[in-house]
Amino acid sequence: MSSSFLTTEKSSFLFLSYKFEYKENGETHTYPFKTGRRFYIDPTECGNSARFANHSCEPNMIAKKWMVNNRKEGFKAIGFVANKDIRKGAELTINYGYNYDPETSQKCLRG
């Protein structure tokens, strides 16, 4: 489905389908990143090592969005940038936000 546009209804249907498929395969969470009004990146099955960054309410990295040259209008890439000094060997963390899926939504209780 690379480089194709989806309606809001179709994207909602696909998101629910993916969630069902992930649960059937033993996945407990989905990890879509909203990159604009209409685009999401789902690194669940492919991506680079940044997809293994863990969640923290007090993360040591933030997600930055960049426009990608020669892509359809609005398409962005995501990069993680340190927002504080990170000591060698420390776990790399970001705040997942949990605002995209009420089923996995949770309050931050600690870092």
Protein backbone atom coordinates (compact mmCIF):
# COMPACT_ATOMS: atom_id res chain seq x y z
CA MET A 1 0.00 0.00 0.00
CA SER A 2 3.05 2.22 -0.35
CA SER A 3 2.44 5.72 -1.76
CA SER A 4 -1.33 5.32 -1.96
CA PHE A 5 -3.93 7.64 -0.50
CA LEU A 6 -6.69 6.37 1.75
CA THR A 7 -9.93 7.91 2.84
CA THR A 8 -10.49 8.48 6.55
CA GLU A 9 -13.01 5.64 6.58
CA LYS A 10 -10.65 3.22 4.83
CA SER A 11 -7.74 4.13 7.09
CA SER A 12 -9.91 3.57 10.19
CA PHE A 13 -10.95 0.19 8.81
CA LEU A 14 -7.33 -0.76 8.09
CA PHE A 15 -6.20 0.34 11.54
CA LEU A 16 -8.83 -1.90 13.16
CA SER A 17 -7.88 -4.75 10.79
CA TYR A 18 -4.21 -4.39 11.68
CA LYS A 19 -5.02 -4.32 15.40
CA PHE A 20 -7.01 -7.56 15.00
CA GLU A 21 -4.22 -9.17 12.96
CA TYR A 22 -1.56 -8.10 15.47
CA LYS A 23 -3.59 -9.54 18.36
CA GLU A 24 -4.07 -12.81 16.43
CA ASN A 25 -0.27 -12.97 16.02
CA GLY A 26 0.38 -12.33 19.71
CA GLU A 27 1.29 -8.63 19.38
CA THR A 28 0.00 -6.69 22.37
CA HIS A 29 0.37 -3.14 21.03
CA THR A 30 0.40 -1.23 17.77
CA TYR A 31 2.76 1.69 17.26
CA PRO A 32 1.51 4.11 14.60
CA PHE A 33 3.06 7.58 14.52
CA LYS A 34 0.90 10.38 13.19
CA THR A 35 3.01 12.39 10.77
CA GLY A 36 0.44 14.85 9.52
CA ARG A 37 -3.28 15.32 9.16
CA ARG A 38 -3.57 12.27 6.93
CA PHE A 39 -0.44 10.16 7.31
CA TYR A 40 0.70 7.55 9.81
CA ILE A 41 3.84 5.44 9.94
CA ASP A 42 3.49 1.98 11.47
CA PRO A 43 6.91 0.55 12.38
CA THR A 44 5.50 -2.66 13.87
CA GLU A 45 6.92 -4.94 11.17
CA CYS A 46 9.58 -2.87 9.43
CA GLY A 47 11.68 0.20 9.97
CA ASN A 48 15.06 0.92 11.45
CA SER A 49 16.38 0.41 14.98
CA ALA A 50 14.59 3.56 16.19
CA ARG A 51 11.39 1.50 16.31
CA PHE A 52 12.73 -0.20 19.44
CA ALA A 53 12.77 3.00 21.53
CA ASN A 54 10.68 2.42 24.63
CA HIS A 55 8.02 4.62 26.21
CA SER A 56 8.67 6.94 29.12
CA CYS A 57 6.63 9.77 30.60
CA GLU A 58 10.00 11.51 31.06
CA PRO A 59 11.74 10.55 27.81
CA ASN A 60 15.32 11.31 26.84
CA MET A 61 14.35 11.82 23.17
CA ILE A 62 11.61 13.59 21.25
CA ALA A 63 10.16 12.75 17.85
CA LYS A 64 10.81 15.33 15.14
CA LYS A 65 9.00 15.32 11.80
CA TRP A 66 10.68 16.23 8.51
CA MET A 67 9.30 16.70 5.04
CA VAL A 68 10.74 14.15 2.63
CA ASN A 69 11.86 15.45 -0.76
CA ASN A 70 10.05 14.17 -3.84
CA ARG A 71 7.16 12.74 -1.82
CA LYS A 72 3.49 13.51 -1.96
CA GLU A 73 2.46 16.69 -0.19
CA GLY A 74 2.23 16.25 3.54
CA PHE A 75 4.34 13.06 3.79
CA LYS A 76 6.85 13.27 6.60
CA ALA A 77 9.60 11.16 8.09
CA ILE A 78 10.25 10.84 11.81
CA GLY A 79 13.58 11.08 13.59
CA PHE A 80 14.29 10.82 17.30
CA VAL A 81 16.44 13.61 18.77
CA ALA A 82 17.94 13.74 22.27
CA ASN A 83 16.24 16.31 24.50
CA LYS A 84 18.77 15.86 27.33
CA ASP A 85 22.19 14.32 27.83
CA ILE A 86 22.04 10.53 27.51
CA ARG A 87 24.72 8.50 29.24
CA LYS A 88 26.35 5.61 27.40
CA GLY A 89 24.30 2.42 27.80
CA ALA A 90 21.11 4.23 28.88
CA GLU A 91 17.77 3.09 27.52
CA LEU A 92 16.52 5.30 24.68
CA THR A 93 12.97 6.49 25.35
CA ILE A 94 10.24 8.62 23.81
CA ASN A 95 6.74 9.50 24.96
CA TYR A 96 4.39 7.38 22.84
CA GLY A 97 1.55 9.75 23.68
CA TYR A 98 -1.11 7.01 23.65
CA ASN A 99 -3.60 9.43 22.14
CA TYR A 100 -4.18 7.49 18.94
CA ASP A 101 -5.89 4.43 20.39
CA PRO A 102 -8.28 4.60 23.36
CA GLU A 103 -7.84 0.85 23.88
CA THR A 104 -4.17 1.28 24.81
CA SER A 105 -4.49 4.71 26.42
CA GLN A 106 -2.96 5.03 29.87
CA LYS A 107 -1.94 7.73 32.32
CA CYS A 108 1.71 8.35 33.07
CA LEU A 109 2.38 7.30 36.64
CA ARG A 110 6.16 7.67 36.56
CA GLY A 111 9.11 7.99 34.16
